Coordinates of C-alpha atoms and ligand atoms in Angstrom, one line a residue:
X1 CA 0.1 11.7 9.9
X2 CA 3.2 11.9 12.6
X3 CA 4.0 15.2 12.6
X4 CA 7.1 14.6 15.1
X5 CA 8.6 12.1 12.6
X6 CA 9.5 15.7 10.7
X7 CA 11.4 17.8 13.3
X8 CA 14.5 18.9 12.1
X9 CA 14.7 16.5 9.0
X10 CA 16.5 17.6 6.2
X11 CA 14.6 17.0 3.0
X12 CA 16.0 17.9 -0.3
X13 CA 12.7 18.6 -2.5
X14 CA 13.3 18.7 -5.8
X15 CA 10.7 20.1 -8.5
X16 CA 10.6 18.9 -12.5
X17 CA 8.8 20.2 -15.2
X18 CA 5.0 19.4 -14.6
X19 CA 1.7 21.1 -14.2
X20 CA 1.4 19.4 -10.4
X21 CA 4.3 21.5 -9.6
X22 CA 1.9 24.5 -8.5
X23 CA 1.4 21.5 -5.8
X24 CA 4.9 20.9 -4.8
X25 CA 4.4 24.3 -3.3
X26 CA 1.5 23.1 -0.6
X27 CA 3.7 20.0 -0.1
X28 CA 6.9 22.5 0.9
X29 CA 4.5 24.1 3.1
X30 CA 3.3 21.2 4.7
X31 CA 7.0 20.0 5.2
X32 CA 7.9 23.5 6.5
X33 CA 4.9 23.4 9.0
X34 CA 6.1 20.0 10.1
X35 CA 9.2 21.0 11.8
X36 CA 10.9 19.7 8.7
X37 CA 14.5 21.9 6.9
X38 CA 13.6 22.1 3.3
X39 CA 16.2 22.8 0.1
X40 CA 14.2 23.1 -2.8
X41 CA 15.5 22.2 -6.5
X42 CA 14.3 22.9 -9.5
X43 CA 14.8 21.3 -13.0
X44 CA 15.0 24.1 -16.3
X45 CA 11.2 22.5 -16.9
X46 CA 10.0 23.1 -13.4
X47 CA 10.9 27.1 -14.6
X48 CA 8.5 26.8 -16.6
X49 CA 5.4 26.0 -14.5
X50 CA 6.4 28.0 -11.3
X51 CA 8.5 30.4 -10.1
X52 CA 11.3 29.8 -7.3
X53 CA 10.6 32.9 -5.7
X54 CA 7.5 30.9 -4.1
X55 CA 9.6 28.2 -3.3
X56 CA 12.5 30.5 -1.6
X57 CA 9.1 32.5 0.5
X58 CA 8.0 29.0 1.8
X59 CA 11.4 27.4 2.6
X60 CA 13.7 30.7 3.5
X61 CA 16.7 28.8 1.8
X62 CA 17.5 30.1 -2.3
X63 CA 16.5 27.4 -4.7
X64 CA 19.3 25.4 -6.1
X65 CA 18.8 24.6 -10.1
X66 CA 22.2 25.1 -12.0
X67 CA 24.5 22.5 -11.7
X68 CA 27.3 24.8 -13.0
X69 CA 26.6 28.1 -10.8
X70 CA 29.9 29.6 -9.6
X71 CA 28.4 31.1 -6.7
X72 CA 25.6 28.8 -5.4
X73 CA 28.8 25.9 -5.7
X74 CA 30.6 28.6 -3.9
X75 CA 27.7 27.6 -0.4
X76 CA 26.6 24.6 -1.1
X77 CA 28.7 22.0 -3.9
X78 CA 26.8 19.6 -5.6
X79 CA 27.9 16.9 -3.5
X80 CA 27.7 18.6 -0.6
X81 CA 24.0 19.0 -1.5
X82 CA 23.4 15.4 -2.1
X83 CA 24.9 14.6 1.4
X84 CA 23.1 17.1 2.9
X85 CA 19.8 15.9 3.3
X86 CA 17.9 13.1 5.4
X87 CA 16.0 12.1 2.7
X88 CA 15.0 13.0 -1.0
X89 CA 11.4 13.9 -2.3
X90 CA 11.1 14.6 -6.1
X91 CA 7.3 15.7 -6.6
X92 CA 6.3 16.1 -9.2
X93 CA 8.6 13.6 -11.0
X94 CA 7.7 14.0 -15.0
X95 CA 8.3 10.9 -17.5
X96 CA 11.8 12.8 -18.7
X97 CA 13.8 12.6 -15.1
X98 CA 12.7 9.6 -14.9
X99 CA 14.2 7.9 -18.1
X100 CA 17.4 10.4 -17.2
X101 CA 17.6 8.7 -13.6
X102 CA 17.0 5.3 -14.6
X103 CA 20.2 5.9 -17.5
X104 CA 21.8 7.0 -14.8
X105 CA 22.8 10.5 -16.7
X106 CA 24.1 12.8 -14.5
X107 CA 23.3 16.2 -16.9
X108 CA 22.0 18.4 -14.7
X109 CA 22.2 19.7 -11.1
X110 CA 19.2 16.7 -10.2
X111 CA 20.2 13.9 -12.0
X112 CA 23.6 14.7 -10.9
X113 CA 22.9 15.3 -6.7
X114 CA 20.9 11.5 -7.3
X115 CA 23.8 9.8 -8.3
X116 CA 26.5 11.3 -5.4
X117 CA 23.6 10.9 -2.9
X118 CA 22.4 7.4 -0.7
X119 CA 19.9 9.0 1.3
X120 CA 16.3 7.6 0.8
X121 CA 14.9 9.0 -2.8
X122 CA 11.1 9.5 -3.1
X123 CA 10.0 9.4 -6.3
X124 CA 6.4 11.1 -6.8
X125 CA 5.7 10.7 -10.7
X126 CA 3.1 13.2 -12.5
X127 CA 2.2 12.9 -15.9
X128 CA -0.3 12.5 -18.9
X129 CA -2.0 9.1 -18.5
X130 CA -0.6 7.9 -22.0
X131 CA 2.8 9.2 -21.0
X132 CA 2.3 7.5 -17.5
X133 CA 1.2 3.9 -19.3
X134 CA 3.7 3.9 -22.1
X135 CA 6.1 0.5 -21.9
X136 CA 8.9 3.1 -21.7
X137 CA 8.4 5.1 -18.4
X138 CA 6.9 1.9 -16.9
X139 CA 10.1 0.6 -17.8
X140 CA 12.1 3.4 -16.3
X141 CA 9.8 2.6 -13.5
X142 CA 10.3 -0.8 -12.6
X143 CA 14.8 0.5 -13.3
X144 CA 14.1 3.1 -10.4
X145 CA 12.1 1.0 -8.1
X146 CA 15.1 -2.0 -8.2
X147 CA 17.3 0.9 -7.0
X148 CA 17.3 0.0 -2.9
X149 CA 17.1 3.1 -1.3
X150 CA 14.6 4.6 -3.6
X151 CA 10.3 4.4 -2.9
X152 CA 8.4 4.9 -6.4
X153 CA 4.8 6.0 -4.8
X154 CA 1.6 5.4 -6.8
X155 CA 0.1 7.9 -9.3
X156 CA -3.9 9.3 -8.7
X157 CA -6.8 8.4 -10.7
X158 CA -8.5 11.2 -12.3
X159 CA -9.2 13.9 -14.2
X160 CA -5.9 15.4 -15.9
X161 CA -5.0 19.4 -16.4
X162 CA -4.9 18.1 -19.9
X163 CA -8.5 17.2 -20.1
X164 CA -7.9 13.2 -20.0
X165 CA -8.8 11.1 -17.7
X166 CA -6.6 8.1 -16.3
X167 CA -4.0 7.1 -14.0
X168 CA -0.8 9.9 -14.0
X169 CA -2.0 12.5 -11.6
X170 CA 0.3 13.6 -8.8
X171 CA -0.8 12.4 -5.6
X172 CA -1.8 15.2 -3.0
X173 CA 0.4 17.3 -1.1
X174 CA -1.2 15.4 2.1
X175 CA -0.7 11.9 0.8
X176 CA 2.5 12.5 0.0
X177 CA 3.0 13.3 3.9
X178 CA 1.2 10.6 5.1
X179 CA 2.8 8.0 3.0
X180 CA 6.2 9.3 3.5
X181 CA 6.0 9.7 7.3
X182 CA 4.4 5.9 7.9
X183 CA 8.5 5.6 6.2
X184 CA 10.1 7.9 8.7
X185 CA 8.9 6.6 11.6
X186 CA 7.9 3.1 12.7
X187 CA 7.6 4.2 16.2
X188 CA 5.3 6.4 15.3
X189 CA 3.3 5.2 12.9
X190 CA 2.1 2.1 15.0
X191 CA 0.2 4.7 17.9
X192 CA -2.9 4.0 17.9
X193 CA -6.1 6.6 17.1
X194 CA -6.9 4.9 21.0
X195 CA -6.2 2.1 22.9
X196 CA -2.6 0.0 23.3
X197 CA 0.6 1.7 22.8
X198 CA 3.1 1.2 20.0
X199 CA 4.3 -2.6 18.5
X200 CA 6.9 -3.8 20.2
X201 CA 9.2 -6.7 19.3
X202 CA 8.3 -9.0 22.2
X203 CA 4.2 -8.9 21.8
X204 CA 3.3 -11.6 19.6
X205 CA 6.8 -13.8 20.6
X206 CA 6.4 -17.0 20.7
X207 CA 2.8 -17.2 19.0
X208 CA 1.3 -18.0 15.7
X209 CA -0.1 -16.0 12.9
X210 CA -1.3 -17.4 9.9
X211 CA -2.7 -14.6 6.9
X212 CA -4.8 -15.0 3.6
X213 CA -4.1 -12.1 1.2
X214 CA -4.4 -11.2 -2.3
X215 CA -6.7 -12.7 -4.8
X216 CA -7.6 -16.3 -6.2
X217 CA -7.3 -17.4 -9.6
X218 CA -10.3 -20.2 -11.2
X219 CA -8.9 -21.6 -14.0
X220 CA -11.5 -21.8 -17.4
X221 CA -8.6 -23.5 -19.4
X222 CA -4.8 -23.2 -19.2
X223 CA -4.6 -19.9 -20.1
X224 CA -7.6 -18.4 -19.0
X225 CA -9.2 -17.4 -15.7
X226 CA -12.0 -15.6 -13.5
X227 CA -9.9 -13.4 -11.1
X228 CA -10.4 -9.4 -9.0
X229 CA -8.7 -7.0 -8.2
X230 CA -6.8 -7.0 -4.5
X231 CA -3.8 -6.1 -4.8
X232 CA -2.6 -8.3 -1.9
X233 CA -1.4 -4.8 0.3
X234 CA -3.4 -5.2 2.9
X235 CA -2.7 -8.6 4.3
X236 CA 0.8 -7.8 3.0
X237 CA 0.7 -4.8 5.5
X238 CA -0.8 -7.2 8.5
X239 CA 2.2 -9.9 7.9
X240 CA 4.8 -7.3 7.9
X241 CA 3.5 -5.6 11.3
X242 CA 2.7 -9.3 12.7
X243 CA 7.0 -9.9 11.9
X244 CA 7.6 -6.7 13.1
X245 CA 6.0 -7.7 16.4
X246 CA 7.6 -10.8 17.2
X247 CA 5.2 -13.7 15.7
X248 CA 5.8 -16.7 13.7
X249 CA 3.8 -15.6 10.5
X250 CA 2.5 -17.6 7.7
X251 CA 1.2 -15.8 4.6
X252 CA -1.0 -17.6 1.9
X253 CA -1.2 -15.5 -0.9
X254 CA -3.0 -16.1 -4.6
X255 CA -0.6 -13.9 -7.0
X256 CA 0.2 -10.7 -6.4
X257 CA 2.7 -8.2 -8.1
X258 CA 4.2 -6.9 -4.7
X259 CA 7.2 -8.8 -2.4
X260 CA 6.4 -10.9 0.3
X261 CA 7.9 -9.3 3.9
X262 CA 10.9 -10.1 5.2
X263 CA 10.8 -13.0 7.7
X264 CA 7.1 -14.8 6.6
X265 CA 6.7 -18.3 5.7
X266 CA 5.1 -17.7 2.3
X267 CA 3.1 -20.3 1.0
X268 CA 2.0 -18.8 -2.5
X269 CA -1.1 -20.2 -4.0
X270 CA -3.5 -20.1 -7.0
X271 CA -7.0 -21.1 -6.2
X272 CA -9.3 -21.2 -3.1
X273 CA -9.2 -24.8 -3.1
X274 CA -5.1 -24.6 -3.3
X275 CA -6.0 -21.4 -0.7
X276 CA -8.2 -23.6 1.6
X277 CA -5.5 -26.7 2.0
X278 CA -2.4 -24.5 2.7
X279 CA -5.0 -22.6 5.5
X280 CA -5.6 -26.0 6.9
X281 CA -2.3 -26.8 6.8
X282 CA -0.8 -24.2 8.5
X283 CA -3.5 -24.2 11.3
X284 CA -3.5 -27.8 11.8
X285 CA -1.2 -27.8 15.1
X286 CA -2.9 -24.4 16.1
X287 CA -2.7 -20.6 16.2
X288 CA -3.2 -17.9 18.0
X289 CA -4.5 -15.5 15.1
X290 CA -6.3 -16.0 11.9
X291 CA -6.0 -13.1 9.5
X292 CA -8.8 -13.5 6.1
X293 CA -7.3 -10.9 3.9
X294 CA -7.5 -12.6 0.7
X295 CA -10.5 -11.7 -1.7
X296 CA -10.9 -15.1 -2.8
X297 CA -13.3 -16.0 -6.0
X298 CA -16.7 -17.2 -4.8
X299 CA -16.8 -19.8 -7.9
X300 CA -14.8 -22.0 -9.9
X301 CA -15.5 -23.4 -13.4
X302 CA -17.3 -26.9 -13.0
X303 CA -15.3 -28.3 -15.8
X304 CA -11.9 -26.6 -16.7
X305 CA -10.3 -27.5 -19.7
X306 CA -7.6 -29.5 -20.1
X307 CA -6.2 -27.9 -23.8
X308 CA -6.9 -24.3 -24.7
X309 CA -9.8 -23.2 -25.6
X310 CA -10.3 -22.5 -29.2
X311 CA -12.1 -18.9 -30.1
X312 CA -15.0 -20.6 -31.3
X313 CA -15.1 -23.4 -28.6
X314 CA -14.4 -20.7 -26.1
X315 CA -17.1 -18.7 -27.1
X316 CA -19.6 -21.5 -26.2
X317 CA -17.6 -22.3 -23.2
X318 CA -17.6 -18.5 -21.7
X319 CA -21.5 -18.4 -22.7
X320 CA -22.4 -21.5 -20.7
X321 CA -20.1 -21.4 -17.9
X322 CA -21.2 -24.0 -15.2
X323 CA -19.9 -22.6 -11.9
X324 CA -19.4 -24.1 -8.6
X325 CA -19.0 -22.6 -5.4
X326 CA -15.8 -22.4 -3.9
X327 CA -14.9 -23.7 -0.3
X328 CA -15.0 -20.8 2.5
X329 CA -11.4 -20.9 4.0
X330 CA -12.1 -18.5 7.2
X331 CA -15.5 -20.5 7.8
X332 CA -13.4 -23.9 7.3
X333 CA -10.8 -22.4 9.4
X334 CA -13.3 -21.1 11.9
X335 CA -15.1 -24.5 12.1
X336 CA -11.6 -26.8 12.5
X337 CA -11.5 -24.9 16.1
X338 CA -7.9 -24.7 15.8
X339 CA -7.6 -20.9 15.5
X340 CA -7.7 -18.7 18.8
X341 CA -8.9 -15.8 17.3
X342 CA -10.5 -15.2 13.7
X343 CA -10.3 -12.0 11.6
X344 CA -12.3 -11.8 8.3
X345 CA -13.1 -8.5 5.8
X346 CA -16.3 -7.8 4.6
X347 CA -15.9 -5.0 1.2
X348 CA -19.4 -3.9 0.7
X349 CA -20.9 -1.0 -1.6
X350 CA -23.9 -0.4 0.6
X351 CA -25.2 -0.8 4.0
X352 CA -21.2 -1.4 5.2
X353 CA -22.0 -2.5 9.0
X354 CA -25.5 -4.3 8.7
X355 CA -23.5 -6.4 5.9
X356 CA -19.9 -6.9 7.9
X357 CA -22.4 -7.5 11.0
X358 CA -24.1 -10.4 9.6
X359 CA -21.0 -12.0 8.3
X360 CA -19.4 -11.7 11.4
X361 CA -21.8 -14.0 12.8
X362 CA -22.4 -16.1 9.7
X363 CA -18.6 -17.3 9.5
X364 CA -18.5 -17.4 13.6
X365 CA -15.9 -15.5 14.3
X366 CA -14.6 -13.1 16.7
X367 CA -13.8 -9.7 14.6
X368 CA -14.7 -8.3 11.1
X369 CA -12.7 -5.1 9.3
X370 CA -15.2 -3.8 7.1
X371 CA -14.4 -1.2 3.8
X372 CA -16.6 1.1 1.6
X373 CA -15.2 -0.7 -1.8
X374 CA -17.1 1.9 -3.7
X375 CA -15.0 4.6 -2.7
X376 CA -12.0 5.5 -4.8
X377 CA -9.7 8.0 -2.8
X378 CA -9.5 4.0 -0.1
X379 CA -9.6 0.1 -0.8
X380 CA -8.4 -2.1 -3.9
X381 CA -6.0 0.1 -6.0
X382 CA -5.6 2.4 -3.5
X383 CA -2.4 2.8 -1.4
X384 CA -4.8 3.5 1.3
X385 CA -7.6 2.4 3.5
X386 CA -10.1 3.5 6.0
X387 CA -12.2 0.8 8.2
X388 CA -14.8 -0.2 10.5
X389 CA -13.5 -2.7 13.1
X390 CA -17.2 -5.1 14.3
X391 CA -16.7 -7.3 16.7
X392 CA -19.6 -9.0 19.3
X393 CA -19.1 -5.8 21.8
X394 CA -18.7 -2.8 19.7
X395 CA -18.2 -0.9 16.7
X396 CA -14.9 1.4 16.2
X397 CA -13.5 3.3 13.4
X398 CA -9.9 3.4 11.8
X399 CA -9.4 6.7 10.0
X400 CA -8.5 7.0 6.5
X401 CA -4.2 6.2 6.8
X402 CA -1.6 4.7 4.5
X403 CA -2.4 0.6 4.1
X404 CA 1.3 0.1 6.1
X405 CA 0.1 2.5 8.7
X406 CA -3.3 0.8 8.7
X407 CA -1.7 -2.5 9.1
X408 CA 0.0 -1.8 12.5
X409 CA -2.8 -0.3 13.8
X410 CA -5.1 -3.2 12.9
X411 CA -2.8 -5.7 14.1
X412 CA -2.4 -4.0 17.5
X413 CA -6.4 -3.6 17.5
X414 CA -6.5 -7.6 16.8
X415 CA -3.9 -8.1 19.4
X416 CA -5.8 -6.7 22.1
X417 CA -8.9 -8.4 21.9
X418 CA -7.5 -11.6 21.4
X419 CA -5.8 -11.0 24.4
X420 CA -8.7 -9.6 26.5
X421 CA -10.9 -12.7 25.0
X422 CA -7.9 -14.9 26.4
X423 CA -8.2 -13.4 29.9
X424 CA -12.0 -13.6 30.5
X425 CA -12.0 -16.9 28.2
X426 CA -15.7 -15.3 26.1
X427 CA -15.6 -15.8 22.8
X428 CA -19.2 -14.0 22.2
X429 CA -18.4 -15.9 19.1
X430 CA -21.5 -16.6 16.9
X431 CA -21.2 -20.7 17.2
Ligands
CTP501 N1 -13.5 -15.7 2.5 C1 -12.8 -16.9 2.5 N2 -13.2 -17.8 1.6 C2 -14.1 -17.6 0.7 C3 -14.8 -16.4 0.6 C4 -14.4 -15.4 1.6 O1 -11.9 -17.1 3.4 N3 -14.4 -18.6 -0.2 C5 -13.1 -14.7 3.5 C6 -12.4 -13.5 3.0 O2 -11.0 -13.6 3.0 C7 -12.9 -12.3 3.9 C8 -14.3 -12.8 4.1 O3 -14.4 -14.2 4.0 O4 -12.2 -12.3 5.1 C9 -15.3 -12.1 3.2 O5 -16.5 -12.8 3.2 P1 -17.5 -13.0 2.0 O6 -18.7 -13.5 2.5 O7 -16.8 -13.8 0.9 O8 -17.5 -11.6 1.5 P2 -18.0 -11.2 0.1 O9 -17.4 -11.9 -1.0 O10 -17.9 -9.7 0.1 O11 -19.5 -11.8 0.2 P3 -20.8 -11.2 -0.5 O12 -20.4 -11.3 -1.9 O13 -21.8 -12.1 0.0 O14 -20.9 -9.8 0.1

């Protein structure tokens, strides 16, 4: 977390009616610890869960709830309160503000401050896991996160206070923080836990980048496939902080639900084989930096079909797949010569560093970020990530941080040794 990204910023945090908003309370704690001014609002539902005297002993301003209150209007108008702030956090955000905000109501003193304001709106969503999934709020969803100056943050996995167990949960009070401050802050957010200081635009000027991410696709028939789960964030998060620092970025991604940065070359693909031809392709007059991001499928069907598969045919089909192995596009890449320095990932379950460690050396090349996939507070559906960074010298951890956050750091980690393998001109490269 940057703590100094808070100082003085005004943050308008406004409370609904949910059981997570006993945890709103550690969040306006957290904010008021951070140096941050905090105005807290409260719906008629959040009334019911928690009281705004705890709110008022936290923040030492009076909660603001009714829209039509002589005397609070009397301080502070409505509008005025909408401009006030830096930036907007409503935690927890229940399933009912959001279908209000997204039909753009304006019937109470929330809905009503969201319309007058422009500041940046965080939306952190709490719910029931049926509530959460149902086509309507993921509607209202997708309405809100179209809206340009507002973030809609993930929900938690997990046990509910209702006794279910799914995706809905408000994300902790400490998340929150971190994911909001890698926001705030850019300048902050790219300092390293050690080593090189903060991206700058001028580091990577002038030199090439190319970056797998997200997952393949291997067709069975027209309609069907063998796929995973990466989300694509991760080399999503490299590309954006490779842009951000000055290079000339290519970014070959399989399909992903999430927008490509602004200023990559996106080459979107399907397969590996689709994945392995653009990598050549894009390396072909040389780079300076290979990123492997993408989780790319080990096997393709021998024989896809040309026509959909009927149920009955696909039934003998799916039994008796015949699989082939697909190309390795970091080894190809590593093996063409033509990139400077090569980054692969290694997710493991077990033995994390004996497993990255002999990749490293079995793809020959220079540095390998490795993840415990069987954690689920980091990795594929997370919006964060902790790592292991092996290369030929040494072995160095990346706290857990936000995968944006993560994606500076890494890049500036990657930066330097490419540069200091540059300089003394050893590759210590397995090949
Ligand atoms: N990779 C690739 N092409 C492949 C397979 C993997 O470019 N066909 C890259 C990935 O992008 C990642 C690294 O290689 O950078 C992962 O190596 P891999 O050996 O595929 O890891 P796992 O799939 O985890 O291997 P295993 O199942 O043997 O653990």
């Amino acid at each position: 977390m940057a703590p100094e990204a808070w100082q003085s910023k005004r943050v308008l945090l406004a409370v609904t009616g949910g059981i997570a908003a006993y945890k709103s309370a550690l969040l306006a704690r957290l904010l008021v610890k951070a140096g941050a001014d905090v105005q807290v609002l409260m719906t008629a539902g959040a009334h019911a869960f928690i009281q705004p005297l705890t709110f008022q002993a936290l923040t030492g301003r009076a909660v603001r709830s009714d829209l039509l209150d002589e005397q609070a209007e009397q301080g502070m108008g409505h509008i005025e309160l909408a401009r006030w702030p830096d930036l907007v956090i409503i935690a927890p955000a229940s399933a009912d503000v959001m279908a209000r905000a997204a039909a753009g109501m304006a019937d109470d003193l929330l809905t009503t401050v969201l319309l007058a304001t422009r500041k940046q709106v965080f939306w952190v969503p709490a719910m029931n896991q049926a509530m959460w999934s149902h086509p309507l709020t993921q509607r209202n969803r997708t309405v809100l996160a179209a809206v340009p100056f507002y973030t809609m943050l993930d929900t938690a996995e997990g046990a509910q206070a209702c006794g279910e167990t799914g995706p809905g949960r408000m994300l902790e009070p400490e998340d929150i923080m971190t994911l909001i401050s890698a926001t705030l802050s850019p300048a902050d957010s790219t300092r390293l836990h050690s080593g090189p200081g903060p991206i700058s635009d001028g580091l990577l000027s002038g030199h090439r980048v190319v970056i797998t991410a997200g997952p393949t696709r291997e067709y069975i028939d027209p309609v069907r496939f063998v796929s995973n789960e990466s989300s694509g964030r991760m080399g999503y998060a490299l590309a954006a902080a490779a842009v951000a620092a000055g290079a000339d970025v290519t970014l070959i991604s399989g399909p992903v639900g999430i927008p490509a940065p602004d200023g990559v070359h996106l080459r979107s693909v399907t397969s590996a084989e689709q994945m392995l031809q653009a990598a050549l392709m894009a390396t072909a007059d040389g780079c300076e930096i290979f990123i492997a991001a993408a989780a790319v499928a080990d096997y393709r069907p021998a024989r896809p079909a040309g026509q959909k598969l009927k149920k009955q045919a696909a039934a003998v089909q799916l039994s008796q797949l015949e699989l082939v192995e697909n190309p390795d596009v970091l080894k190809s890449v590593a093996d063409s010569g033509n990139a400077a320095y090569l980054v692969g990932f290694a997710a493991e379950t077990e033995q994390l560093a004996e497993h990255a460690r002999s990749k490293l050396t079995r793809k020959g090349i220079d540095l390998i970020v490795a993840n415990d996939v069987s954690r689920t507070d980091i990795g594929f559906n997370s919006d964060f990530n902790e790592v292991l960074l092996i290369d030929h010298q040494q072995t160095q951890r990346l706290e857990r941080q936000s995968k944006r956050q993560l994606g500076q750091n890494l890049l500036l980690q990657i930066v330097d040794r490419w540069r200091l393998k540059n300089e003394d001109g050893t590759s210590g490269r397995g090949k």
